[in-house]
Short mmCIF file of C-alpha atoms and ligand atoms in Angstrom, two decimals:
data_model
loop_
_atom_site.label_atom_id
_atom_site.label_comp_id
_atom_site.label_asym_id
_atom_site.label_seq_id
_atom_site.Cartn_x
_atom_site.Cartn_y
_atom_site.Cartn_z
CA MET P 604 121.21 76.95 99.15
CA LYS P 605 119.76 80.19 98.26
CA ALA P 606 115.91 79.80 98.66
CA GLN P 607 113.73 79.97 95.42
CA PHE P 608 109.72 80.14 94.57
CA GLY P 609 108.70 76.68 93.76
CA SER P 610 106.49 77.30 90.68
CA LYS P 611 105.63 79.87 88.30
CA ILE P 612 102.54 80.66 89.91
CA GLY P 613 103.39 80.92 93.02
CA LEU P 614 106.31 83.38 92.20
CA ILE P 615 103.33 85.21 90.44
CA ALA P 616 101.12 85.18 93.44
CA ALA P 617 103.90 86.11 95.69
CA THR P 618 104.77 89.17 93.29
CA VAL P 619 100.98 90.25 93.04
CA GLY P 620 100.84 89.81 96.79
CA SER P 621 103.22 92.37 97.34
CA ALA P 622 102.01 94.76 94.63
CA VAL P 623 98.17 94.35 95.76
CA GLY P 624 97.59 96.08 99.02
CA LEU P 625 96.15 99.09 100.72
CA GLY P 626 97.47 101.08 97.60
CA ASN P 627 94.91 99.76 95.45
CA ILE P 628 91.69 99.59 97.80
CA TRP P 629 92.29 102.70 99.57
CA ARG P 630 94.68 104.95 98.32
CA PHE P 631 93.60 104.39 94.58
CA PRO P 632 89.74 104.86 94.77
CA ALA P 633 90.83 108.27 96.55
CA GLU P 634 93.20 109.54 94.42
CA VAL P 635 90.41 108.91 91.32
CA GLN P 636 88.09 110.66 93.60
CA ALA P 637 90.48 113.78 94.39
CA ASN P 638 91.58 114.12 90.51
CA GLY P 639 88.26 114.19 88.67
CA GLY P 640 87.57 110.44 87.85
CA ALA P 641 88.49 108.75 84.82
CA ALA P 642 91.05 111.50 83.58
CA PHE P 643 93.10 110.02 86.45
CA LEU P 644 92.53 106.38 85.29
CA ILE P 645 93.72 107.33 82.11
CA VAL P 646 96.94 108.70 83.30
CA TYR P 647 97.62 106.09 85.90
CA ILE P 648 97.24 103.45 83.09
CA ALA P 649 99.59 105.24 80.98
CA CYS P 650 102.34 105.51 84.19
CA VAL P 651 102.06 102.03 84.84
CA PHE P 652 103.26 101.28 81.00
CA LEU P 653 105.44 103.81 80.83
CA LEU P 654 107.17 103.95 83.78
CA GLY P 655 105.85 101.53 86.31
CA ILE P 656 106.95 98.21 84.07
CA PRO P 657 110.51 99.18 83.01
CA VAL P 658 111.13 100.17 86.63
CA MET P 659 110.17 96.90 87.82
CA LEU P 660 111.72 95.19 85.06
CA GLY P 661 115.07 96.96 86.22
CA GLU P 662 114.35 95.32 90.07
CA PHE P 663 113.60 92.16 88.49
CA ALA P 664 117.08 92.32 86.42
CA LEU P 665 119.00 93.13 89.42
CA GLY P 666 117.41 90.98 92.03
CA ARG P 667 117.52 88.01 89.40
CA TYR P 668 121.36 88.43 88.71
CA GLY P 669 122.51 89.36 92.23
CA GLN P 670 120.42 86.23 93.76
CA THR P 671 121.11 88.49 97.02
CA ASP P 672 119.60 91.45 99.10
CA ALA P 673 118.92 95.11 98.09
CA VAL P 674 122.36 95.79 99.39
CA GLY P 675 124.51 92.82 97.86
CA VAL P 676 123.13 93.22 94.68
CA TYR P 677 125.00 96.98 94.06
CA ARG P 678 128.00 95.28 95.68
CA LYS P 679 128.19 92.43 93.53
CA LEU P 680 127.81 94.61 90.45
CA SER P 681 129.58 97.59 91.03
CA PRO P 682 131.98 96.68 93.60
CA GLY P 683 133.98 99.37 95.57
CA THR P 684 131.70 101.86 94.69
CA PRO P 685 128.72 103.52 97.08
CA TRP P 686 125.68 102.50 95.20
CA TRP P 687 125.20 100.08 97.71
CA MET P 688 123.87 103.03 99.55
CA THR P 689 120.76 102.98 97.37
CA GLY P 690 119.99 99.81 98.64
CA LEU P 691 120.20 100.73 102.00
CA ILE P 692 117.93 103.46 101.44
CA GLY P 693 115.53 100.97 100.14
CA ILE P 694 115.96 98.85 103.03
CA VAL P 695 115.44 102.09 105.77
CA ALA P 696 112.39 103.44 103.71
CA SER P 697 110.64 99.83 103.76
CA TYR P 698 111.08 99.36 107.56
CA VAL P 699 109.65 102.61 108.07
CA ILE P 700 106.70 102.22 105.92
CA LEU P 701 106.49 98.64 107.71
CA SER P 702 106.32 100.24 111.14
CA PHE P 703 102.84 102.05 110.38
CA TYR P 704 101.71 99.65 107.72
CA THR P 705 101.20 96.96 110.44
CA VAL P 706 99.33 99.60 112.68
CA VAL P 707 96.94 100.20 109.49
CA ALA P 708 96.92 96.48 108.86
CA GLY P 709 95.71 95.98 112.53
CA TRP P 710 93.09 98.54 112.12
CA THR P 711 91.47 96.06 109.37
CA PHE P 712 91.96 93.27 111.35
CA GLU P 713 89.96 94.81 114.32
CA TYR P 714 87.38 95.84 111.73
CA LEU P 715 87.08 92.29 110.42
CA PHE P 716 86.37 91.53 114.24
CA GLN P 717 84.04 94.06 114.96
CA SER P 718 82.09 92.85 111.75
CA ILE P 719 82.16 89.54 112.89
CA THR P 720 80.68 90.39 116.54
CA GLY P 721 78.17 92.99 114.94
CA GLU P 722 79.81 95.94 117.64
CA LEU P 723 80.70 98.15 114.16
CA TYR P 724 77.01 98.24 113.47
CA GLU P 725 75.90 98.82 117.09
CA THR P 726 74.67 102.78 117.29
CA ILE P 727 76.67 104.80 119.58
CA PRO P 728 74.67 106.98 122.05
CA GLY P 729 74.00 110.52 120.68
CA ASP P 730 74.89 109.55 116.93
CA ALA P 731 71.80 108.40 114.39
CA PRO P 732 72.08 105.00 113.70
CA GLY P 733 73.89 104.11 110.22
CA SER P 734 75.02 108.33 110.26
CA THR P 735 78.32 109.48 108.84
CA ALA P 736 79.00 110.76 112.29
CA GLN P 737 78.09 107.30 114.10
CA PHE P 738 81.15 105.61 111.79
CA ALA P 739 83.24 108.63 111.94
CA ASP P 740 83.18 108.53 115.84
CA ARG P 741 83.92 104.88 116.07
CA MET P 742 86.93 105.13 113.72
CA ALA P 743 88.44 108.24 115.87
CA GLN P 744 87.67 106.56 119.03
CA TYR P 745 89.14 103.23 117.82
CA VAL P 746 92.27 104.84 116.28
CA SER P 747 92.81 107.26 119.71
CA SER P 748 92.45 104.37 122.23
CA THR P 749 95.30 102.94 123.81
CA TRP P 750 95.29 99.26 123.95
CA LYS P 751 93.14 97.82 121.04
CA PRO P 752 95.24 98.95 118.28
CA LEU P 753 98.45 98.00 120.00
CA LEU P 754 96.76 94.23 120.51
CA TYR P 755 96.01 94.15 116.77
CA THR P 756 99.20 95.48 115.59
CA VAL P 757 101.10 93.07 117.99
CA VAL P 758 98.69 90.16 116.18
CA VAL P 759 99.75 91.29 112.54
CA ILE P 760 103.29 91.45 113.66
CA ALA P 761 103.25 87.78 115.12
CA ILE P 762 101.29 86.58 111.82
CA ASN P 763 104.02 87.97 109.74
CA LEU P 764 106.90 86.84 111.98
CA GLY P 765 105.10 83.15 111.75
CA VAL P 766 105.19 83.57 107.75
CA LEU P 767 108.27 84.88 107.51
CA LEU P 768 109.94 82.19 109.48
CA LYS P 769 108.67 79.46 107.28
CA GLY P 770 110.54 81.00 104.53
CA VAL P 771 110.11 81.67 101.05
CA GLN P 772 108.38 78.63 99.69
CA LYS P 773 106.91 77.37 102.54
CA GLY P 774 105.73 80.76 103.99
CA ILE P 775 105.54 83.54 101.94
CA GLU P 776 104.66 81.67 98.35
CA ARG P 777 102.29 79.35 99.93
CA LEU P 778 100.23 81.91 101.76
CA SER P 779 100.08 83.77 98.62
CA ASN P 780 98.80 80.85 96.52
CA LEU P 781 96.22 80.28 99.11
CA LEU P 782 95.18 83.95 99.65
CA MET P 783 95.57 85.42 95.91
CA PRO P 784 92.90 83.43 94.75
CA LEU P 785 90.69 84.26 97.60
CA LEU P 786 91.09 87.71 97.10
CA PHE P 787 90.24 87.54 93.46
CA CYS P 788 87.19 85.79 94.13
CA LEU P 789 85.80 88.37 96.87
CA LEU P 790 86.68 90.96 94.45
CA ALA P 791 84.85 89.39 91.76
CA ILE P 792 81.72 89.17 94.02
CA PHE P 793 81.71 92.52 95.20
CA VAL P 794 81.79 93.82 91.57
CA VAL P 795 79.06 91.82 90.56
CA VAL P 796 76.92 93.03 93.84
CA ALA P 797 77.76 96.62 93.35
CA LEU P 798 77.00 96.79 89.69
CA GLN P 799 73.35 95.73 90.62
CA LEU P 800 73.01 98.49 93.00
CA PRO P 801 70.34 100.79 91.71
CA GLY P 802 72.14 104.13 90.21
CA ALA P 803 75.29 102.27 89.73
CA VAL P 804 75.51 103.64 86.19
CA GLU P 805 76.25 107.37 87.51
CA GLY P 806 79.32 105.58 89.41
CA LEU P 807 80.38 103.94 86.48
CA ARG P 808 80.24 107.22 84.40
CA PHE P 809 82.35 108.86 86.82
CA PHE P 810 84.89 106.45 86.57
CA LEU P 811 84.99 105.46 83.17
CA THR P 812 83.86 108.46 81.11
CA PRO P 813 87.28 110.84 81.06
CA ASP P 814 86.94 114.23 80.86
CA PHE P 815 90.52 115.41 79.29
CA SER P 816 90.19 118.93 80.62
CA LYS P 817 90.41 117.17 83.85
CA ILE P 818 94.11 116.36 83.20
CA THR P 819 96.68 118.68 85.07
CA PRO P 820 100.23 118.61 86.39
CA LYS P 821 98.88 117.56 89.55
CA VAL P 822 97.00 114.44 88.38
CA VAL P 823 100.01 113.40 86.59
CA ILE P 824 102.05 113.34 89.64
CA ASP P 825 99.67 112.05 91.69
CA ALA P 826 99.09 109.25 89.22
CA LEU P 827 103.06 108.45 88.85
CA GLY P 828 103.55 108.48 92.54
CA GLN P 829 100.65 106.13 93.29
CA SER P 830 102.04 103.91 90.42
CA PHE P 831 105.20 103.25 92.29
CA PHE P 832 103.54 102.60 95.61
CA SER P 833 100.90 100.27 94.07
CA LEU P 834 103.49 98.38 92.42
CA SER P 835 105.99 98.01 95.06
CA LEU P 836 108.51 99.78 93.50
CA GLY P 837 111.51 101.96 94.90
CA MET P 838 112.51 100.00 97.75
CA GLY P 839 113.95 96.95 96.57
CA VAL P 840 111.26 94.62 97.40
CA LEU P 841 111.12 93.56 93.96
CA ILE P 842 114.87 93.23 93.85
CA THR P 843 114.35 90.63 97.04
CA TYR P 844 111.43 88.99 95.47
CA ALA P 845 113.22 88.58 92.20
CA SER P 846 116.34 87.10 93.70
CA TYR P 847 113.99 83.93 94.48
CA PHE P 848 113.43 83.64 90.54
CA PRO P 849 114.44 80.84 88.80
CA ARG P 850 117.32 81.87 86.29
CA ASP P 851 114.74 80.81 83.38
CA THR P 852 112.32 82.87 84.39
CA ARG P 853 110.89 85.69 81.84
CA LEU P 854 111.15 88.75 83.28
CA THR P 855 109.16 90.71 80.73
CA LYS P 856 106.25 88.49 80.71
CA THR P 857 106.29 88.33 84.80
CA ALA P 858 106.47 91.84 85.06
CA VAL P 859 103.94 92.59 82.40
CA THR P 860 101.70 89.98 84.25
CA VAL P 861 102.02 91.35 87.69
CA SER P 862 101.67 94.88 86.38
CA VAL P 863 98.32 94.05 84.64
CA LEU P 864 96.61 92.19 87.45
CA ASP P 865 97.94 94.86 89.66
CA LEU P 866 96.03 97.20 87.72
CA LEU P 867 92.85 94.86 87.47
CA VAL P 868 92.81 95.02 90.91
CA ALA P 869 92.59 98.79 91.27
CA VAL P 870 90.12 98.97 88.39
CA MET P 871 87.69 96.23 89.81
CA VAL P 872 87.87 98.18 93.38
CA GLY P 873 86.89 101.38 91.25
CA LEU P 874 83.96 99.23 89.93
CA ILE P 875 83.19 98.22 93.40
CA ILE P 876 83.39 101.57 95.07
CA PHE P 877 82.07 104.46 93.13
CA PRO P 878 78.71 102.87 92.07
CA ALA P 879 78.45 101.79 95.51
CA VAL P 880 79.16 105.14 96.95
CA MET P 881 76.88 106.81 94.46
CA SER P 882 74.14 104.59 94.52
CA PHE P 883 73.79 105.61 98.51
CA GLY P 884 74.41 109.43 97.72
CA LEU P 885 77.61 109.09 99.75
CA GLN P 886 79.74 110.66 97.09
CA GLY P 887 79.87 114.11 98.57
CA GLU P 888 82.28 112.71 101.45
CA SER P 889 85.99 113.14 101.77
CA PHE P 890 87.67 109.80 100.67
CA GLU P 891 90.65 111.46 102.52
CA GLY P 892 93.13 109.26 104.47
CA ALA P 893 91.37 106.40 106.13
CA THR P 894 87.85 107.53 105.79
CA LEU P 895 86.91 105.88 102.59
CA VAL P 896 87.48 102.33 103.81
CA PHE P 897 86.54 102.60 107.34
CA VAL P 898 83.70 105.38 107.31
CA THR P 899 82.21 105.68 104.12
CA LEU P 900 81.96 101.90 103.27
CA PRO P 901 80.56 100.51 106.80
CA GLU P 902 77.95 103.25 106.01
CA VAL P 903 77.28 101.93 102.57
CA PHE P 904 77.16 98.39 104.22
CA ALA P 905 74.72 99.31 106.75
CA ARG P 906 72.53 100.66 103.94
CA MET P 907 72.38 97.21 102.18
CA ALA P 908 70.38 93.96 103.21
CA GLY P 909 73.05 91.48 104.61
CA THR P 910 75.18 94.46 106.31
CA GLN P 911 77.22 91.96 108.41
CA ILE P 912 78.23 89.60 105.81
CA TRP P 913 79.23 92.19 103.22
CA SER P 914 81.36 94.07 105.85
CA ILE P 915 82.73 90.69 106.94
CA LEU P 916 83.71 89.65 103.41
CA PHE P 917 85.12 93.47 102.85
CA PHE P 918 87.24 93.57 105.69
CA LEU P 919 88.97 90.21 104.86
CA LEU P 920 89.49 91.48 101.55
CA LEU P 921 91.19 94.18 102.86
CA PHE P 922 93.05 92.16 105.66
CA VAL P 923 94.45 89.42 102.93
CA ALA P 924 95.86 92.57 100.72
CA ALA P 925 97.40 94.19 103.46
CA LEU P 926 98.92 91.16 104.90
CA THR P 927 100.71 89.97 101.66
CA SER P 928 102.11 93.65 101.24
CA THR P 929 103.58 93.66 104.96
CA ILE P 930 105.03 90.45 104.50
CA SER P 931 106.95 91.32 101.29
CA ILE P 932 108.05 94.69 102.90
CA GLY P 933 109.38 92.59 105.91
CA GLU P 934 111.47 90.26 103.61
CA VAL P 935 113.72 93.11 102.34
CA SER P 936 114.69 93.50 105.83
CA VAL P 937 114.82 89.60 106.24
CA ALA P 938 116.82 89.12 102.74
CA TYR P 939 119.40 91.85 104.10
CA PHE P 940 120.07 90.49 107.85
CA SER P 941 120.52 86.89 106.31
CA ASP P 942 122.17 87.31 103.31
CA HIS P 943 124.57 90.45 104.14
CA LEU P 944 125.10 89.95 108.06
CA LYS P 945 124.85 86.41 107.46
CA MET P 946 122.37 85.45 110.18
CA THR P 947 120.36 82.42 109.82
CA ARG P 948 116.81 82.90 108.65
CA LYS P 949 115.17 82.73 112.44
CA LYS P 950 117.71 85.10 113.61
CA ALA P 951 117.16 87.18 110.78
CA CYS P 952 113.10 87.10 111.23
CA LEU P 953 113.58 88.10 115.00
CA ALA P 954 116.10 90.89 114.55
CA VAL P 955 113.43 92.53 112.00
CA MET P 956 110.29 91.65 113.93
CA LEU P 957 111.04 92.12 117.57
CA PRO P 958 112.06 95.68 117.18
CA LEU P 959 108.68 96.42 115.51
CA LEU P 960 107.08 95.56 118.69
CA VAL P 961 108.49 98.85 119.90
CA PHE P 962 108.36 101.34 116.62
CA SER P 963 104.82 100.23 115.49
CA PRO P 964 103.04 100.91 119.06
CA ILE P 965 104.77 104.48 119.17
CA CYS P 966 103.06 104.79 115.34
CA SER P 967 99.80 103.80 116.92
CA LEU P 968 99.88 105.60 120.11
CA SER P 969 100.77 108.93 118.01
CA ASN P 970 97.13 108.62 116.95
CA GLY P 971 96.27 109.05 120.48
CA VAL P 972 97.88 109.47 123.62
CA LEU P 973 101.21 110.96 121.87
CA SER P 974 99.52 112.94 119.57
CA ASP P 975 100.96 116.12 121.20
CA PHE P 976 104.36 115.05 120.18
CA ARG P 977 104.81 116.65 116.82
CA ILE P 978 107.33 116.80 114.10
CA PHE P 979 107.16 119.40 111.73
CA GLY P 980 103.56 119.67 112.58
CA MET P 981 102.86 116.21 111.88
CA THR P 982 102.25 113.39 114.15
CA ILE P 983 104.88 110.69 114.42
CA PHE P 984 102.72 108.57 112.17
CA SER P 985 102.16 111.00 109.46
CA CYS P 986 105.59 112.10 109.55
CA LEU P 987 106.83 108.59 108.72
CA ASP P 988 104.37 108.22 105.97
CA ALA P 989 105.52 111.52 104.24
CA PHE P 990 109.13 110.89 104.83
CA SER P 991 109.17 107.40 103.57
CA THR P 992 106.35 107.73 100.75
CA ASN P 993 107.26 110.99 99.67
CA ILE P 994 110.98 111.02 99.81
CA LEU P 995 112.89 108.16 100.80
CA LEU P 996 110.70 105.91 98.02
CA PRO P 997 111.07 108.06 95.13
CA LEU P 998 114.84 108.83 95.89
CA GLY P 999 115.50 105.16 95.79
CA GLY P 1000 113.76 104.63 92.62
CA LEU P 1001 115.83 107.77 91.10
CA LEU P 1002 118.84 106.22 92.40
CA MET P 1003 118.25 102.91 90.97
CA SER P 1004 117.21 104.22 87.49
CA ILE P 1005 120.13 106.64 87.19
CA TYR P 1006 122.26 103.71 88.25
CA LEU P 1007 120.82 101.38 85.75
CA GLY P 1008 120.52 103.63 82.79
CA TRP P 1009 123.82 105.13 83.45
CA VAL P 1010 126.32 103.19 85.73
CA ALA P 1011 125.63 99.53 85.46
CA PRO P 1012 127.79 97.45 83.26
CA LYS P 1013 126.89 97.96 79.32
CA GLY P 1014 124.28 95.66 78.08
CA PHE P 1015 123.28 94.43 81.88
CA MET P 1016 119.68 94.82 81.10
CA LYS P 1017 119.49 93.51 77.77
CA THR P 1018 121.47 90.20 79.14
CA GLN P 1019 119.09 90.15 81.89
CA LEU P 1020 115.87 90.59 79.68
CA THR P 1021 116.84 88.32 76.82
CA ASN P 1022 118.06 85.46 79.43
CA ASP P 1023 121.63 85.68 77.90
CA GLY P 1024 120.44 86.26 74.52
CA GLN P 1025 118.15 83.01 74.51
CA HIS P 1026 114.88 84.65 74.16
CA PRO P 1027 115.57 87.68 72.09
CA THR P 1028 112.89 90.64 72.84
CA ARG P 1029 112.31 93.73 71.20
CA SER P 1030 111.44 95.28 74.27
CA ALA P 1031 115.13 95.08 75.67
CA GLY P 1032 115.93 98.25 74.22
CA LEU P 1033 112.81 100.20 74.80
CA VAL P 1034 113.24 99.55 78.47
CA SER P 1035 116.80 100.35 78.42
CA PHE P 1036 115.90 103.75 76.97
CA ILE P 1037 113.23 104.54 79.34
CA LEU P 1038 115.47 103.71 82.37
CA LYS P 1039 118.08 105.99 80.74
CA TRP P 1040 116.28 108.96 79.72
CA ILE P 1041 112.64 109.17 80.72
CA ALA P 1042 112.44 107.45 84.15
CA PRO P 1043 114.96 109.59 85.93
CA VAL P 1044 113.48 112.80 84.77
CA LEU P 1045 110.10 111.88 85.52
CA ILE P 1046 110.72 110.68 89.08
CA LEU P 1047 112.85 113.72 89.83
CA ILE P 1048 109.69 115.53 89.19
CA ILE P 1049 107.54 113.52 91.44
CA PHE P 1050 110.30 113.80 93.88
CA VAL P 1051 110.38 117.58 93.77
CA ALA P 1052 106.79 117.74 93.36
CA GLY P 1053 106.11 115.41 96.21
CA LEU P 1054 108.39 117.88 98.56
CA LEU P 1055 106.83 121.10 97.97
N1 LIG D 2028 102.39 97.82 97.18
C1 LIG D 2028 101.57 97.75 98.31
C2 LIG D 2028 100.42 98.32 98.15
O1 LIG D 2028 99.84 98.86 97.57
C3 LIG D 2028 102.53 98.38 99.37
C4 LIG D 2028 103.74 98.03 99.22
C5 LIG D 2028 104.24 96.67 99.51
C6 LIG D 2028 105.05 98.99 98.53
N2 LIG D 2028 105.68 96.70 99.07
C7 LIG D 2028 106.18 98.00 98.82
C8 LIG D 2028 104.89 100.10 98.44
C9 LIG D 2028 107.17 98.49 98.40
C10 LIG D 2028 106.01 100.76 98.17
C11 LIG D 2028 107.29 100.07 98.00
O2 LIG D 2028 99.49 98.59 99.05
#
């Protein structure tokens, strides 16, 4: 029997769990800051609705129709053609992303642990207590050391393996049902706290008052890339999850719900980060890379009453967000191994997760002892990040929209979106138009811009 999600809520929780991740909490505010505040937010919202939701619907349609993995669905719909390679690109991209995402998820776990023990806030000799230097040094020391990050990466891999082994309903769905409400509660608490900080209004102004002159081509390209990453598009993750949707799932409603919740999380994060950072006068600091969450925010917590509690809750939030995303990324390969290569679920999970015990440590060590080993001047970690996010991911999305717009059997999207005509919806025509004419062109632009 093909695995399925057991309830509508569970299906939404799992898909939102995939979408809401480090992309919302860490990448989004950094992009907002780098791209002029509210101007970015507006373009981002436009990208989510114009492009994100149609492409998500494309993945949903393929997955629910195929009831199989990301490669199998192309084989089923267009047998004898090379389109299955589109699915394979997604699976390769997802595996590459998994190998470094587990490392970062490991950092969040270590920071959670250090918040609980209080070690994160102990002074480092030579650095002023609570200063940027203190947290920057701690981060640099931690990331480049050998054993600790490895240990936490292995813990993350083990948790992933445990959840994936339990299967779609008892593993992924149950965990998401538990963690997603927790995530929203934590976010709500932080929004309330952040908005009460002195000077919070300044932060709100930056995040919410648009200056349209700041919208440049770069802002648009970055917003497009961010929307794809945040909505988990282009890698077959959502094709895989949709293969577990029951036949009567209303795809449009589901895609809109998931995308709006993902957007809501990003906006809530903005309502937390900008007031907090500006309230403590830290807006001048770079949010680049990992700095925002691992350096700037601990600095904010250090200046607040109840430092340790806020720190624990925040890193718990971050860990929860990262975990449900890694699980969705792992599931793409597990589905491929079990559906396509006909392995049992147990064997498939082991075949996917065990090699990570080699790949993830290599990524982790490339920030430390292996940092001299460079590919195109980048560490292994950054090279894999750039290669998958800037090349494989848009390539997968581009090929999928070309496929759906131009190659798939006529009327495929319409049949799927209306559930075989049972629920006629006017948006079906619009979605098909976007997938045919707009998505390929816009994705091609991000793709080329990403390469330059
Ligand atoms: N969307 C997740 C985030 O925001 C990351 C993620 C999960 C992802 N699955 C994906 C990104 C598939 C691209 C494709 O962190």
